[in-house]
């Protein structure tokens, strides 16, 4: 590498230490100070030690700008320099709002300060640098540096780290059928995807929603509220069969249909038709459904391609990053949080994947605390939590723990105000509560479910709980034991 490149890198290092990259600030023109590498350049063998030594060095480099990164940054006590490399053009934001309030037009965009994880002052006070609209191309764990490419200019940059936090999350799983390349097929990942959906969400538009998970449920509901004609294609023979009993599935299926959503079960897309944009889809039964837009939510896959062959341990099947109960990878001072990891829910448990915002938040917070106090022996523990809501329908539901063991339904499912408890070996393993319309009790169901699942109740207490008329009555009864 030439001395000029090394000089440019050193100047860039000085600039990077004082520049906060965010849409909230006007960005100085430092493009002439950044090194320009050819697209074919790779770290291993492609950059000299002199280049690496001249790159800006940060105590912590965070790869990713989602929920997990946002909560790590919220709780980190580091003031010695944190660099965030994110492909977003805004600050970390609360992604659940995308398919709820933001899709309905009730919230400002993150670019305007809506539903962001942290206020700007938090980042400024902690000396946090954002390199936005950039993507990590390669990580060299021996040289402890990351090659980054600007998504618009395609310029390359090097950043060094002492500790690396991987919070790159997952990307939507694509479907591969004839015509899947056509315009107006949207996979839900970020705010710009929702903007595309909103541009079609109007009365008279035909929209097909593919996938029977939470994204499918929330998007189909919001689009129906906005006046679109919605066809919801679900591959399974009922909604959420892994979490819902047949009686529970029936309640939600009938409610969605009552609200104007055409639900097609045991249905999957086998062909997409149109000239430039999608005009119709064909399902496995030969049905031809006209549509102006297709929204796809059929699962996700971890963003770990750049780590293959680097020495970082990945699960051989799912490709998630394997971490221990301290969220440490197999490499020293390399950590990972959020959807991208496979981890033990409790010490000694089998490894699991939890792709939900509550895990992203809690793992980000835990790691920030752990790194700030290395002598803290606390281990990461997570009890699954899932929730959703459709505010215009006055509908919400929450689930804590696992749907395993004997199922007991408390309340009347058909009315929509009911709870479900799963018990096994004298323990409450999981709890679910649905609230539709005016519930008889306005207390926070999440807090009650957490107490019922997390506390070590005796067999006698468990029997008393499942005999109650509601989880709130059970909670009151336990308080007076």
Coordinates of C-alpha atoms in Angstrom, one line a residue:
X1 CA 0.0 0.0 0.0
X2 CA 1.3 3.5 -0.8
X3 CA 2.2 6.0 1.9
X4 CA -0.6 8.2 0.6
X5 CA -3.2 5.6 1.4
X6 CA -1.7 5.2 4.9
X7 CA -1.8 9.0 5.4
X8 CA -5.4 9.2 4.2
X9 CA -6.3 6.4 6.7
X10 CA -4.7 8.3 9.6
X11 CA -6.6 11.5 8.7
X12 CA -9.8 9.5 8.5
X13 CA -9.1 8.0 11.9
X14 CA -8.9 11.5 13.4
X15 CA -12.1 12.6 11.6
X16 CA -14.0 9.5 12.7
X17 CA -13.2 10.1 16.4
X18 CA -15.1 13.4 16.4
X19 CA -17.8 12.9 13.8
X20 CA -21.2 11.5 14.8
X21 CA -22.9 10.1 11.7
X22 CA -26.6 10.6 11.9
X23 CA -29.5 12.1 10.0
X24 CA -29.9 14.5 12.8
X25 CA -26.6 16.3 12.0
X26 CA -25.3 17.8 8.8
X27 CA -22.4 15.6 7.7
X28 CA -19.1 17.3 7.0
X29 CA -17.6 16.5 3.6
X30 CA -14.9 14.0 4.6
X31 CA -15.2 11.9 1.5
X32 CA -11.8 13.0 0.3
X33 CA -10.3 11.8 3.6
X34 CA -11.6 8.2 3.3
X35 CA -9.5 5.5 1.6
X36 CA -10.9 4.3 -1.7
X37 CA -10.4 0.6 -2.1
X38 CA -11.3 -1.4 -5.3
X39 CA -14.3 -3.6 -5.1
X40 CA -12.2 -6.7 -5.4
X41 CA -10.1 -5.9 -2.3
X42 CA -10.3 -8.4 0.6
X43 CA -8.8 -8.2 4.0
X44 CA -7.0 -11.4 4.1
X45 CA -3.9 -10.8 2.0
X46 CA -5.4 -7.6 0.4
X47 CA -4.6 -5.0 3.0
X48 CA -1.2 -4.4 4.5
X49 CA -0.5 -4.2 8.2
X50 CA 0.3 -0.5 7.7
X51 CA -3.2 0.0 6.3
X52 CA -4.8 -1.8 9.3
X53 CA -2.6 0.1 11.8
X54 CA -3.7 3.4 10.3
X55 CA -7.5 2.6 10.5
X56 CA -9.6 4.2 13.3
X57 CA -9.6 2.1 16.5
X58 CA -12.6 1.8 18.7
X59 CA -13.0 0.1 22.1
X60 CA -16.3 -1.4 20.9
X61 CA -17.5 -1.9 17.3
X62 CA -21.2 -2.9 17.0
X63 CA -22.2 -4.6 13.7
X64 CA -25.9 -3.8 13.2
X65 CA -28.4 -1.0 14.0
X66 CA -31.5 -2.8 15.1
X67 CA -33.3 -3.4 18.5
X68 CA -30.5 -5.5 20.1
X69 CA -27.9 -2.8 19.1
X70 CA -30.1 -0.1 20.4
X71 CA -30.5 -1.6 23.8
X72 CA -26.8 -2.4 24.0
X73 CA -26.1 1.2 23.4
X74 CA -28.7 2.4 25.8
X75 CA -27.1 0.4 28.7
X76 CA -23.4 0.5 27.8
X77 CA -21.3 2.5 30.3
X78 CA -18.4 2.8 27.8
X79 CA -17.3 6.3 27.1
X80 CA -14.0 5.3 25.4
X81 CA -15.4 5.1 21.9
X82 CA -18.2 3.0 20.4
X83 CA -18.7 2.7 16.6
X84 CA -21.9 1.4 15.2
X85 CA -21.9 0.1 11.6
X86 CA -25.5 0.0 10.3
X87 CA -27.1 -0.4 6.9
X88 CA -30.0 1.8 8.1
X89 CA -30.3 5.5 7.4
X90 CA -31.6 6.3 10.9
X91 CA -31.0 5.6 14.5
X92 CA -32.0 2.1 16.0
X93 CA -35.7 1.9 16.4
X94 CA -38.4 -0.4 17.9
X95 CA -39.2 -2.7 15.0
X96 CA -42.5 -4.1 16.4
X97 CA -44.0 -0.7 15.6
X98 CA -43.5 -1.2 11.9
X99 CA -46.4 -3.6 11.5
X100 CA -48.6 -1.9 14.0
X101 CA -48.7 1.9 14.5
X102 CA -46.4 2.9 11.7
X103 CA -48.2 0.8 9.0
X104 CA -51.4 2.4 10.2
X105 CA -49.9 5.9 9.8
X106 CA -50.2 6.6 13.6
X107 CA -46.4 7.2 14.1
X108 CA -43.7 9.3 12.7
X109 CA -40.8 7.6 10.9
X110 CA -37.6 6.9 12.7
X111 CA -35.9 9.4 10.5
X112 CA -38.3 12.0 12.1
X113 CA -37.6 10.7 15.6
X114 CA -40.5 8.3 15.8
X115 CA -40.3 5.1 17.9
X116 CA -36.5 5.2 18.2
X117 CA -34.8 3.1 20.9
X118 CA -32.9 6.0 22.5
X119 CA -32.9 9.8 22.4
X120 CA -30.1 11.5 20.5
X121 CA -28.6 12.8 23.8
X122 CA -27.8 9.3 24.9
X123 CA -25.5 8.7 21.9
X124 CA -23.9 12.1 22.2
X125 CA -23.1 11.6 25.9
X126 CA -21.5 8.2 25.3
X127 CA -19.3 9.3 22.4
X128 CA -21.0 6.9 20.0
X129 CA -20.1 7.1 16.3
X130 CA -22.6 5.9 13.7
X131 CA -21.4 4.8 10.3
X132 CA -24.8 4.6 8.6
X133 CA -25.8 3.2 5.2
X134 CA -22.8 0.9 5.4
X135 CA -22.5 -2.8 5.3
X136 CA -19.8 -5.0 6.8
X137 CA -18.2 -7.0 4.0
X138 CA -15.7 -8.9 5.9
X139 CA -14.3 -9.4 9.4
X140 CA -10.7 -10.4 10.1
X141 CA -10.6 -11.7 13.6
X142 CA -6.8 -12.0 13.6
X143 CA -6.2 -8.4 12.5
X144 CA -9.3 -7.4 14.5
X145 CA -10.7 -5.2 11.9
X146 CA -13.8 -4.9 9.7
X147 CA -14.0 -3.9 6.1
X148 CA -17.1 -1.7 5.5
X149 CA -18.7 -0.6 2.2
X150 CA -20.9 2.4 1.8
X151 CA -24.1 1.2 0.2
X152 CA -24.5 4.2 -2.1
X153 CA -20.9 5.3 -3.0
X154 CA -19.5 1.7 -2.8
X155 CA -16.4 3.2 -1.2
X156 CA -14.6 0.9 1.3
X157 CA -13.4 1.7 4.8
X158 CA -11.5 -0.1 7.5
X159 CA -12.4 0.0 11.2
X160 CA -10.5 -1.6 14.0
X161 CA -12.0 -3.0 17.2
X162 CA -10.9 -4.2 20.6
X163 CA -14.2 -5.8 21.3
X164 CA -16.8 -6.8 18.7
X165 CA -20.5 -7.0 19.2
X166 CA -22.4 -8.7 16.4
X167 CA -26.1 -7.6 16.3
X168 CA -26.8 -8.1 12.6
X169 CA -30.1 -9.9 13.1
X170 CA -31.9 -11.8 10.4
X171 CA -33.3 -11.2 6.9
X172 CA -36.6 -12.3 5.6
X173 CA -36.7 -15.7 3.9
X174 CA -37.4 -15.3 0.2
X175 CA -39.7 -17.5 -1.8
X176 CA -38.5 -18.8 -5.1
X177 CA -41.2 -19.4 -7.6
X178 CA -41.8 -18.3 -11.2
X179 CA -42.3 -14.6 -11.2
X180 CA -40.9 -13.9 -7.7
X181 CA -38.6 -11.2 -9.3
X182 CA -41.6 -9.0 -10.2
X183 CA -42.1 -5.5 -8.7
X184 CA -44.4 -5.0 -5.8
X185 CA -43.4 -8.1 -3.9
X186 CA -42.4 -6.8 -0.4
X187 CA -40.5 -8.6 2.4
X188 CA -40.9 -6.9 5.8
X189 CA -37.6 -6.0 7.2
X190 CA -37.3 -2.2 7.8
X191 CA -39.1 1.1 7.6
X192 CA -38.7 1.4 3.8
X193 CA -40.4 -1.9 3.3
X194 CA -43.4 -0.6 5.3
X195 CA -43.3 2.7 3.3
X196 CA -43.7 0.6 0.1
X197 CA -46.7 -1.3 1.6
X198 CA -48.3 1.9 2.8
X199 CA -48.1 3.3 -0.8
X200 CA -50.5 0.6 -1.8
X201 CA -52.6 0.4 1.3
X202 CA -55.8 2.2 0.2
X203 CA -59.4 1.3 -0.6
X204 CA -59.8 -0.7 -3.8
X205 CA -56.3 -2.2 -3.8
X206 CA -55.9 -6.0 -3.8
X207 CA -53.2 -7.2 -1.5
X208 CA -52.1 -10.8 -0.9
X209 CA -50.3 -11.5 2.4
X210 CA -48.3 -14.7 2.5
X211 CA -47.4 -16.4 5.7
X212 CA -49.3 -17.4 8.9
X213 CA -47.0 -16.0 11.5
X214 CA -47.1 -12.7 13.5
X215 CA -46.1 -10.6 10.5
X216 CA -48.9 -12.1 8.4
X217 CA -51.4 -11.5 11.2
X218 CA -50.5 -7.9 11.9
X219 CA -50.0 -6.8 8.3
X220 CA -53.3 -8.4 7.1
X221 CA -55.2 -6.8 9.9
X222 CA -53.7 -3.3 9.3
X223 CA -54.3 -3.5 5.6
X224 CA -57.9 -4.5 6.1
X225 CA -58.3 -1.5 8.5
X226 CA -56.8 0.8 5.8
X227 CA -59.5 -0.4 3.4
X228 CA -57.5 -2.8 1.1
X229 CA -59.0 -6.0 -0.1
X230 CA -56.8 -8.5 1.7
X231 CA -56.3 -12.2 0.9
X232 CA -54.2 -14.0 3.5
X233 CA -52.5 -17.2 2.4
X234 CA -51.5 -19.6 5.2
X235 CA -49.6 -22.7 4.5
X236 CA -50.8 -24.6 7.6
X237 CA -54.4 -26.0 8.0
X238 CA -54.9 -23.5 10.9
X239 CA -53.3 -20.4 12.4
X240 CA -50.1 -20.8 14.5
X241 CA -50.5 -24.5 15.2
X242 CA -47.3 -24.6 17.3
X243 CA -48.7 -22.1 19.8
X244 CA -52.4 -22.1 19.4
X245 CA -54.8 -25.0 20.2
X246 CA -57.5 -25.7 17.6
X247 CA -60.0 -23.7 19.6
X248 CA -57.7 -20.7 19.9
X249 CA -56.9 -20.8 16.2
X250 CA -60.6 -20.9 15.4
X251 CA -61.2 -17.7 17.4
X252 CA -58.5 -15.7 15.5
X253 CA -59.5 -17.1 12.1
X254 CA -63.1 -16.2 12.5
X255 CA -62.2 -12.7 13.9
X256 CA -60.0 -11.9 10.9
X257 CA -62.7 -13.1 8.5
X258 CA -65.3 -11.0 10.3
X259 CA -63.1 -8.0 9.8
X260 CA -63.0 -8.5 6.0
X261 CA -59.8 -10.6 5.5
X262 CA -60.2 -13.5 3.1
X263 CA -58.3 -16.3 4.8
X264 CA -57.0 -19.2 2.7
X265 CA -55.6 -22.1 4.7
X266 CA -53.5 -24.9 3.4
X267 CA -52.5 -22.5 0.7
X268 CA -49.1 -21.5 -0.7
X269 CA -47.9 -19.5 -3.7
X270 CA -46.6 -21.6 -6.6
X271 CA -46.6 -19.0 -9.3
X272 CA -46.6 -15.2 -9.6
X273 CA -47.8 -13.6 -12.8
X274 CA -47.5 -10.1 -14.3
X275 CA -45.6 -8.1 -16.8
X276 CA -43.3 -5.8 -14.7
X277 CA -45.3 -5.8 -11.5
X278 CA -47.2 -8.5 -9.9
X279 CA -50.8 -8.9 -11.2
X280 CA -51.9 -12.2 -9.7
X281 CA -50.7 -15.2 -7.8
X282 CA -51.5 -18.9 -8.2
X283 CA -51.7 -21.2 -5.2
X284 CA -51.2 -24.9 -4.9
X285 CA -54.9 -25.6 -5.5
X286 CA -54.9 -23.7 -8.8
X287 CA -56.7 -20.6 -7.4
X288 CA -55.8 -17.4 -9.3
X289 CA -55.9 -14.4 -6.9
X290 CA -55.7 -10.9 -8.5
X291 CA -53.4 -8.5 -6.6
X292 CA -51.6 -5.2 -6.8
X293 CA -49.1 -6.1 -4.0
X294 CA -47.8 -9.2 -2.3
X295 CA -46.4 -9.0 1.2
X296 CA -44.3 -12.0 2.3
X297 CA -43.6 -13.1 5.8
X298 CA -42.5 -16.7 5.7
X299 CA -39.7 -16.8 8.2
X300 CA -36.1 -15.5 8.4
X301 CA -32.5 -16.5 8.2
X302 CA -29.5 -15.1 10.1
X303 CA -27.2 -12.6 8.5
X304 CA -24.0 -14.7 9.0
X305 CA -22.7 -15.3 5.5
X306 CA -19.7 -13.1 6.1
X307 CA -18.6 -15.2 9.0
X308 CA -18.4 -18.5 7.2
X309 CA -14.8 -19.8 7.2
X310 CA -13.6 -17.1 9.6
X311 CA -13.3 -19.3 12.7
X312 CA -16.4 -18.0 14.3
X313 CA -18.6 -20.9 15.4
X314 CA -21.9 -21.1 13.6
X315 CA -24.6 -23.7 14.0
X316 CA -24.1 -26.2 11.1
X317 CA -27.8 -26.3 10.3
X318 CA -29.4 -23.0 11.1
X319 CA -26.2 -20.9 10.7
X320 CA -26.9 -18.8 13.8
X321 CA -23.9 -17.7 15.9
X322 CA -23.3 -20.0 18.8
X323 CA -22.8 -18.3 22.2
X324 CA -22.5 -19.3 25.8
X325 CA -24.5 -18.0 28.8
X326 CA -22.4 -14.8 28.8
X327 CA -23.2 -14.2 25.1
X328 CA -19.6 -14.8 24.3
X329 CA -18.7 -16.5 21.1
X330 CA -15.9 -19.0 20.7
X331 CA -13.5 -16.1 19.9
X332 CA -12.0 -13.8 22.6
X333 CA -13.7 -10.5 23.0
X334 CA -16.3 -11.3 20.3
X335 CA -19.9 -11.3 21.4
X336 CA -23.3 -11.6 19.7
X337 CA -26.9 -10.6 20.7
X338 CA -30.4 -10.7 19.4
X339 CA -32.0 -12.8 16.6
X340 CA -28.6 -13.9 15.2
X341 CA -27.6 -16.1 18.1
X342 CA -28.2 -19.7 19.3
X343 CA -27.9 -19.8 23.1
X344 CA -28.8 -21.7 26.2
X345 CA -32.0 -20.2 27.7
X346 CA -30.6 -21.2 31.1
X347 CA -27.3 -22.6 32.1
X348 CA -27.1 -26.2 31.0
X349 CA -30.1 -26.0 28.6
X350 CA -30.0 -27.1 25.0
X351 CA -29.2 -24.2 22.6
X352 CA -32.2 -22.4 21.2
X353 CA -33.1 -19.5 18.8
X354 CA -35.5 -16.8 19.9
X355 CA -36.3 -14.4 17.2
X356 CA -38.4 -11.9 19.1
X357 CA -37.9 -8.3 20.2
X358 CA -38.0 -9.1 23.9
X359 CA -34.9 -11.3 23.5
X360 CA -33.2 -8.7 21.4
X361 CA -33.8 -6.0 24.1
X362 CA -32.8 -8.2 27.0
X363 CA -29.7 -9.7 25.4
X364 CA -28.5 -6.3 24.3
X365 CA -29.0 -4.9 27.9
X366 CA -27.4 -8.0 29.5
X367 CA -24.3 -7.8 27.3
X368 CA -23.8 -4.1 27.9
X369 CA -23.9 -4.7 31.7
X370 CA -21.6 -7.8 31.4
X371 CA -18.9 -6.0 29.3
X372 CA -19.0 -3.0 31.7
X373 CA -18.4 -5.3 34.7
X374 CA -16.4 -8.4 33.6
X375 CA -16.3 -9.7 37.2
X376 CA -20.1 -10.0 37.3
X377 CA -20.9 -13.7 37.3
X378 CA -24.6 -13.3 36.2
X379 CA -25.6 -15.6 33.3
X380 CA -28.1 -14.7 30.6
X381 CA -31.5 -16.2 31.2
X382 CA -34.5 -15.8 29.0
X383 CA -38.1 -16.9 29.3
X384 CA -39.8 -16.7 25.9
X385 CA -42.4 -13.9 25.5
X386 CA -44.5 -13.3 22.4
X387 CA -47.1 -10.6 22.1
X388 CA -49.2 -8.8 19.5
X389 CA -52.0 -6.3 19.2
X390 CA -54.4 -4.7 16.8
X391 CA -55.4 -1.5 18.6
X392 CA -58.2 -0.4 16.2
X393 CA -59.9 -3.8 17.0
X394 CA -59.1 -3.4 20.7
X395 CA -57.4 -6.8 20.5
X396 CA -54.1 -7.9 22.2
X397 CA -52.6 -11.1 23.2
X398 CA -49.5 -12.1 25.2
X399 CA -47.7 -15.4 25.8
X400 CA -45.0 -16.2 28.4
X401 CA -43.0 -19.4 28.5
X402 CA -43.5 -22.5 26.4
X403 CA -46.7 -24.2 25.1
X404 CA -45.8 -27.7 26.5
X405 CA -47.6 -30.0 28.8
X406 CA -51.3 -30.2 29.7
X407 CA -53.4 -27.3 28.4
X408 CA -56.1 -25.6 30.6
X409 CA -58.3 -22.9 29.1
X410 CA -59.6 -20.3 31.6
X411 CA -62.5 -18.2 30.3
X412 CA -64.5 -18.3 27.1
X413 CA -62.4 -18.5 23.9
X414 CA -65.3 -17.5 21.7
X415 CA -65.7 -14.2 23.5
X416 CA -62.0 -13.4 23.1
X417 CA -61.3 -12.8 26.8
X418 CA -59.5 -15.9 27.9
X419 CA -56.3 -17.4 29.2
X420 CA -54.5 -20.6 28.6
X421 CA -52.0 -22.3 31.0
X422 CA -49.7 -25.2 30.2
X423 CA -48.6 -27.4 33.1
X424 CA -46.1 -30.2 33.3
X425 CA -44.8 -32.1 36.3
X426 CA -46.6 -29.8 38.7
X427 CA -45.2 -26.6 37.2
X428 CA -46.7 -23.9 35.0
X429 CA -44.6 -24.0 31.9
X430 CA -46.4 -21.4 29.8
X431 CA -49.3 -18.9 29.9
X432 CA -51.3 -17.1 27.3
X433 CA -53.9 -14.3 27.7
X434 CA -56.1 -12.8 25.0
X435 CA -58.0 -9.5 25.5
X436 CA -60.7 -8.5 23.0
X437 CA -63.0 -5.6 23.5
X438 CA -63.6 -4.7 27.1
X439 CA -61.8 -7.1 29.5
X440 CA -63.2 -7.7 32.9
X441 CA -59.8 -6.8 34.4
X442 CA -57.5 -4.1 33.0
X443 CA -54.3 -5.2 34.8
X444 CA -51.2 -5.9 32.9
X445 CA -51.5 -9.6 31.8
X446 CA -47.8 -9.7 31.0
X447 CA -46.8 -9.1 34.6
X448 CA -49.3 -11.7 35.9
X449 CA -48.2 -14.3 33.3
X450 CA -44.5 -13.7 34.3
X451 CA -45.3 -14.3 37.9
X452 CA -47.2 -17.5 37.2
X453 CA -44.5 -18.9 34.9
X454 CA -41.3 -17.7 36.6
X455 CA -42.2 -18.2 40.3
X456 CA -41.6 -21.6 41.8
X457 CA -45.2 -22.5 42.7
X458 CA -46.0 -25.6 44.6
X459 CA -48.2 -28.3 43.1
X460 CA -51.0 -27.1 45.4
X461 CA -50.6 -23.5 44.2
X462 CA -50.6 -24.6 40.6
X463 CA -53.9 -26.6 41.1
X464 CA -55.4 -23.6 42.8
X465 CA -54.4 -21.3 39.9
X466 CA -55.9 -23.5 37.1
X467 CA -59.2 -23.8 39.1
X468 CA -59.6 -20.0 39.0
X469 CA -61.9 -18.1 36.6
X470 CA -59.1 -15.8 35.4
X471 CA -55.4 -15.4 35.7
X472 CA -56.1 -12.2 37.6
X473 CA -58.2 -14.0 40.2
X474 CA -55.4 -16.6 40.4
X475 CA -52.8 -13.8 41.0
X476 CA -54.9 -12.3 43.8
X477 CA -55.3 -15.7 45.4
X478 CA -51.6 -16.4 45.4
X479 CA -50.9 -13.0 47.0
X480 CA -53.0 -14.1 50.0
X481 CA -51.5 -17.5 50.5

